[in-house]
PDB file of C-alpha atoms in Angstrom:
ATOM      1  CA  UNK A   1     -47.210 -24.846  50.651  1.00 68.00           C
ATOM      2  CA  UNK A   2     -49.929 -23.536  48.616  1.00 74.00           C
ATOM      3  CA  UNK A   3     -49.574 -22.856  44.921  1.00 74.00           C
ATOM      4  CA  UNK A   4     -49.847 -18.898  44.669  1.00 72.00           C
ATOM      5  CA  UNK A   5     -51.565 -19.088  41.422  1.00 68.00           C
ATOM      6  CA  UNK A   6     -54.200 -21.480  41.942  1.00 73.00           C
ATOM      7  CA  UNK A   7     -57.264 -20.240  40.802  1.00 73.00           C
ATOM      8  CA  UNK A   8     -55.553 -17.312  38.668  1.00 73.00           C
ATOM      9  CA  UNK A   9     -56.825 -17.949  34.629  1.00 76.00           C
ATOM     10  CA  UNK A  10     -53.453 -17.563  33.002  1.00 70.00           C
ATOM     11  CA  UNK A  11     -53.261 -17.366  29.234  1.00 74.00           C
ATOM     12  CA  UNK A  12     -51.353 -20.165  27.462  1.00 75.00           C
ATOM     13  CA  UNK A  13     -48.708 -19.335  25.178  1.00 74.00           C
ATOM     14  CA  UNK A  14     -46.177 -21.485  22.684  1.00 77.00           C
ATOM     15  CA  UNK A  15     -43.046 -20.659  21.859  1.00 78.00           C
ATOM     16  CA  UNK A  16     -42.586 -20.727  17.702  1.00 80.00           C
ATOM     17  CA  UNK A  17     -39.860 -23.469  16.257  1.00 83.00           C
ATOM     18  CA  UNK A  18     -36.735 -21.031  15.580  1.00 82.00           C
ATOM     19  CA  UNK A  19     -35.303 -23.081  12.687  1.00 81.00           C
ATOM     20  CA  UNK A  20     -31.482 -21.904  11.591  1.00 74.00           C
ATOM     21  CA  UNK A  21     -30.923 -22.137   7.736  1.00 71.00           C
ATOM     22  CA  UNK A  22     -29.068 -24.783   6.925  1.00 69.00           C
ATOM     23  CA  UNK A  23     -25.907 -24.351   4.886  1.00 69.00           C
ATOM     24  CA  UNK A  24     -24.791 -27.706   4.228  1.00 69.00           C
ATOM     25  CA  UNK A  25     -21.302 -28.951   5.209  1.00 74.00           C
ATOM     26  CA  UNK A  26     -18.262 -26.977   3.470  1.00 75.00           C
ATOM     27  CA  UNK A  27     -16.102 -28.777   1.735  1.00 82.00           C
ATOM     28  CA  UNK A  28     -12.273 -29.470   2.141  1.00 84.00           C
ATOM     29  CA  UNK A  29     -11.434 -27.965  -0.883  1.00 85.00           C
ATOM     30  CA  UNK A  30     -13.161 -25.051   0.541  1.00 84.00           C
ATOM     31  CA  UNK A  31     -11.817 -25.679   3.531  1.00 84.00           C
ATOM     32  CA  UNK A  32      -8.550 -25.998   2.205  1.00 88.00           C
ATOM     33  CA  UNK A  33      -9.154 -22.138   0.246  1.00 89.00           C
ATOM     34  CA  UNK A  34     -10.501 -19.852   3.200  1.00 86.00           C
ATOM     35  CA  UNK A  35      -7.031 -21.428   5.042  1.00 87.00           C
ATOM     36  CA  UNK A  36      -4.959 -20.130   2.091  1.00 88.00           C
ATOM     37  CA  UNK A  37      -6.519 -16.640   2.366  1.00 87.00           C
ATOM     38  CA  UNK A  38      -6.784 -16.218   5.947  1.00 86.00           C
ATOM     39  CA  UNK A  39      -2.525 -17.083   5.398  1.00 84.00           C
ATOM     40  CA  UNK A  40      -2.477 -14.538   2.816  1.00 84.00           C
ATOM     41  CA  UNK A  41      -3.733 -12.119   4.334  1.00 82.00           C
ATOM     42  CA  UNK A  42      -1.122 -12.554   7.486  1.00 81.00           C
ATOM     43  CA  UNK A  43       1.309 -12.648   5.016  1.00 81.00           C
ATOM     44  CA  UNK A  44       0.629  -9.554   3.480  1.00 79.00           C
ATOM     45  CA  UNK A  45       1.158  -8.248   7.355  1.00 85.00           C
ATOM     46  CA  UNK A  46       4.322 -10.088   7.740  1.00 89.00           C
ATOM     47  CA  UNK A  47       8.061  -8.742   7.402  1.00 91.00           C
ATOM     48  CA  UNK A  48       7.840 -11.836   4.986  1.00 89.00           C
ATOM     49  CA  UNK A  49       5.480  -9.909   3.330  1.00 90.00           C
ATOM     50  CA  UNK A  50       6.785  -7.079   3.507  1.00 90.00           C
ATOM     51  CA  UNK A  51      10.018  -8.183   1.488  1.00 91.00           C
ATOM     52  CA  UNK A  52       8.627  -9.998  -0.818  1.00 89.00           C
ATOM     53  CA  UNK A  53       7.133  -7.091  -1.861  1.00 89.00           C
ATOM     54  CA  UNK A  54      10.275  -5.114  -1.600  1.00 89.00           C
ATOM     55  CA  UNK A  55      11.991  -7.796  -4.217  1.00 89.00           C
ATOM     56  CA  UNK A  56       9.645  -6.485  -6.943  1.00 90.00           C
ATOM     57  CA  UNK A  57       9.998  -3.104  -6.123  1.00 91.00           C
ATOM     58  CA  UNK A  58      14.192  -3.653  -6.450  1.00 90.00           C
ATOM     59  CA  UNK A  59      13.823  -6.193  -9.310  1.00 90.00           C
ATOM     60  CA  UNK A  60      12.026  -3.489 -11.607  1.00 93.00           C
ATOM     61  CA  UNK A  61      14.266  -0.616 -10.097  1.00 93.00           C
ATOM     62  CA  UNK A  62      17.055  -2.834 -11.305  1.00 90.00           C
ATOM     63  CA  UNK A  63      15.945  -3.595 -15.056  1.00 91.00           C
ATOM     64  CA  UNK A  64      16.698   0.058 -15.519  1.00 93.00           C
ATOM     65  CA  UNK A  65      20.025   0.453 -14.741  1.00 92.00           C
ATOM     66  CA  UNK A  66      22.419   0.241 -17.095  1.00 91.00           C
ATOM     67  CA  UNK A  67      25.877  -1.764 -17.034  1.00 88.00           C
ATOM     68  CA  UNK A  68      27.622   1.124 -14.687  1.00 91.00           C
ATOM     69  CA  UNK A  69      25.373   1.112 -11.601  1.00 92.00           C
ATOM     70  CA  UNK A  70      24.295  -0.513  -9.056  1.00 91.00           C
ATOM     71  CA  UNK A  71      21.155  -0.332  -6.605  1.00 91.00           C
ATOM     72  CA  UNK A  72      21.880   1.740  -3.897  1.00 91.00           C
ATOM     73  CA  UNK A  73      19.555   2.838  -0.809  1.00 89.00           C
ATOM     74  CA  UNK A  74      19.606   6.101   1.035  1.00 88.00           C
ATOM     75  CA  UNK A  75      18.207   6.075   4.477  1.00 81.00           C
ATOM     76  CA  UNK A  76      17.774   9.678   6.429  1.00 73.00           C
ATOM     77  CA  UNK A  77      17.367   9.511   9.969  1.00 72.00           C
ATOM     78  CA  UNK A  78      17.694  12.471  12.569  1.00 60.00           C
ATOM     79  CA  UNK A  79      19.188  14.688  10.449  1.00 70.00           C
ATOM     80  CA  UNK A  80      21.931  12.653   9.000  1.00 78.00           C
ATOM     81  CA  UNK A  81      21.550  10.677   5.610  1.00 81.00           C
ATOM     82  CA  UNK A  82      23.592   7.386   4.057  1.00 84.00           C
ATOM     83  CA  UNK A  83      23.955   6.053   0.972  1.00 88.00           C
ATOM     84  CA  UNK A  84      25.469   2.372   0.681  1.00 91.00           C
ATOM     85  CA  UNK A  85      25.486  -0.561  -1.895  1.00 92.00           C
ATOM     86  CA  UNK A  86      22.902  -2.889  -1.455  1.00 90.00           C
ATOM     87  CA  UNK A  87      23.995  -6.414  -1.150  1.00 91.00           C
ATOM     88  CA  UNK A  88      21.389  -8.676   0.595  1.00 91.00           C
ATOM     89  CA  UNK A  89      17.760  -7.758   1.670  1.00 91.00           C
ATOM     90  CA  UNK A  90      16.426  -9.752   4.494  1.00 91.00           C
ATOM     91  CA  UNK A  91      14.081 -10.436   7.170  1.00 92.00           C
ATOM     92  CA  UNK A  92      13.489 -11.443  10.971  1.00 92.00           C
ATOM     93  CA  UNK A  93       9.721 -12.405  11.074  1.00 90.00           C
ATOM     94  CA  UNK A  94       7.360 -10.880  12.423  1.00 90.00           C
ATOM     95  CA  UNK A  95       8.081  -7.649  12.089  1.00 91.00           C
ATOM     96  CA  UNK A  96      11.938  -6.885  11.352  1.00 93.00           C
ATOM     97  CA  UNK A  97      13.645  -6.099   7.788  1.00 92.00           C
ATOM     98  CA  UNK A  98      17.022  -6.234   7.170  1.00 92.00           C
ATOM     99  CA  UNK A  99      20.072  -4.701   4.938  1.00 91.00           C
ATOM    100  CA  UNK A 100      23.487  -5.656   4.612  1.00 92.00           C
ATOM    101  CA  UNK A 101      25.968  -3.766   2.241  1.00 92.00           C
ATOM    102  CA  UNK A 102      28.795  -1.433   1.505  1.00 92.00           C
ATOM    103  CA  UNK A 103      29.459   2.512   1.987  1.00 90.00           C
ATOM    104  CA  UNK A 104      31.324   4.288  -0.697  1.00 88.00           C
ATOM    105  CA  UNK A 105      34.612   3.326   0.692  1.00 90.00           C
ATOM    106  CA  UNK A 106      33.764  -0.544   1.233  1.00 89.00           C
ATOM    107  CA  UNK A 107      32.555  -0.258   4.921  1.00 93.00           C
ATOM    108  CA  UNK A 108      30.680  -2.929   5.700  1.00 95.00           C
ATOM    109  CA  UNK A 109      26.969  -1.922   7.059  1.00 92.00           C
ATOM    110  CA  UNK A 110      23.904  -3.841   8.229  1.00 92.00           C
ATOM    111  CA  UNK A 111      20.400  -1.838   8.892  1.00 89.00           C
ATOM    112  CA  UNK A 112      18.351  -3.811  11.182  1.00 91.00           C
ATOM    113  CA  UNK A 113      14.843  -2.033  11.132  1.00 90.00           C
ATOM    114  CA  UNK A 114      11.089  -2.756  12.156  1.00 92.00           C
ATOM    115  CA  UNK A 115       8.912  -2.589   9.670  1.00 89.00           C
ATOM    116  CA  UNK A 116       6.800  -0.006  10.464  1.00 89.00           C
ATOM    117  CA  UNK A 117       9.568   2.588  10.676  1.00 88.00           C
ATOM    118  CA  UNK A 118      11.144   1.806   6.993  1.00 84.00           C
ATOM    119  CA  UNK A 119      11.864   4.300   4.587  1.00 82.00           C
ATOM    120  CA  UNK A 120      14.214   4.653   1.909  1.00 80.00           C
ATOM    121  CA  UNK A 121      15.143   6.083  -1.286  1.00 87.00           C
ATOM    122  CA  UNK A 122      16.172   3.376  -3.581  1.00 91.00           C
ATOM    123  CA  UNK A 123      18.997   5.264  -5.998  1.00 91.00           C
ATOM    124  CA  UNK A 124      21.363   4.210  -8.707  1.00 92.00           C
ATOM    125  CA  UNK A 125      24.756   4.691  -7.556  1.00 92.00           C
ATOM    126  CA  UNK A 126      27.973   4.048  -9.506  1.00 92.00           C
ATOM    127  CA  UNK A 127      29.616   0.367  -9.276  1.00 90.00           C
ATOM    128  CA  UNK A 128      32.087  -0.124  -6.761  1.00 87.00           C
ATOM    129  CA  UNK A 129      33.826  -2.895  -8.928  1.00 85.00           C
ATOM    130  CA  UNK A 130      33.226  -2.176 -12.542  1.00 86.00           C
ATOM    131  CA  UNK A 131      34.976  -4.466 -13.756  1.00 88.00           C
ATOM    132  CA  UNK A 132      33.183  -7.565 -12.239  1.00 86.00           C
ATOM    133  CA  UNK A 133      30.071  -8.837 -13.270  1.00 84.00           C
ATOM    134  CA  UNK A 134      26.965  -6.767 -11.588  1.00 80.00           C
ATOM    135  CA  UNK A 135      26.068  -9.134  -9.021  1.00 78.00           C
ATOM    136  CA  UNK A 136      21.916  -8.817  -8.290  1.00 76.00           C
ATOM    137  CA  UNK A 137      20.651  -8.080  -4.735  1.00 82.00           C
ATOM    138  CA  UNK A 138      20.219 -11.478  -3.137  1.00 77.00           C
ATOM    139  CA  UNK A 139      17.278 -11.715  -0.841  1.00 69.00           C
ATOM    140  CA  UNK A 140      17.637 -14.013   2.412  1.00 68.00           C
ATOM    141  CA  UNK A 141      14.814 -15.739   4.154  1.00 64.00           C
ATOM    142  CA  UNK A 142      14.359 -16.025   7.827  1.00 60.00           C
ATOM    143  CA  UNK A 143      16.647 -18.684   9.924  1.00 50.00           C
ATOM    144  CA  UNK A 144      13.212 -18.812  11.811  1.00 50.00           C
TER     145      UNK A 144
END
């Protein structure tokens, strides 16, 4: 087979040296600081996060009580509202946050909720054992 071009004058070309700049190796304690932030930051997403923001909230809401109340939470939902003691503050990771307490007349009650859909109206509401010590809202971790 004959070569199609023979005879053509075809110009000659180079192709330029592309040369990447060089950023030297990163370090591991570098290393070891973009992994901390990139887990930051999916903390800061998490129901983990979430709470952890919640316990400041509830520890400053706290501090400005005085002897005869107690953190309470009110949660409105379709039209109907509840108030109950706040006992424990919790979470399911990812996404879920949860409540456990007491109604005004000592009925047990446990809000399991996702965390996009939380909202509540933390409120001082009278002790439901005065005479006890005020026991502060424990916060649970995850089982997970």
């Amino acid at each position: 087979m004959a070569d199609p071009f023979a005879g053509v004058n075809l110009p000659s070309f180079s192709v330029p040296e592309i040369r990447m700049p060089s950023y030297g190796a990163v370090s591991a304690a570098q290393m070891e600081e973009i992994s901390r932030s990139l887990a930051e930051a999916a903390d800061a997403k998490s129901a983990r996060g979430l709470v952890k923001r919640l316990m400041a909230e509830v520890r400053e809401f706290e501090e400005r009580l005085d002897e005869s109340h107690e953190v309470g939470v009110r949660l409105v939902s379709f039209g109907q509202s509840l108030v109950f003691h706040v006992h424990q503050i919790g979470y399911i990771q990812p996404n879920l946050v949860t409540f456990a307490g007491t109604t005004d007349d000592s009925q047990p009650v446990r809000l399991v909720q996702h965390m996009s859909q939380l909202s509540f109206l933390l409120m001082r509401v009278p002790r439901l054992n005065p005479e006890q010590p005020r026991r502060p809202i424990g916060f649970r971790e995850s089982s997970e």
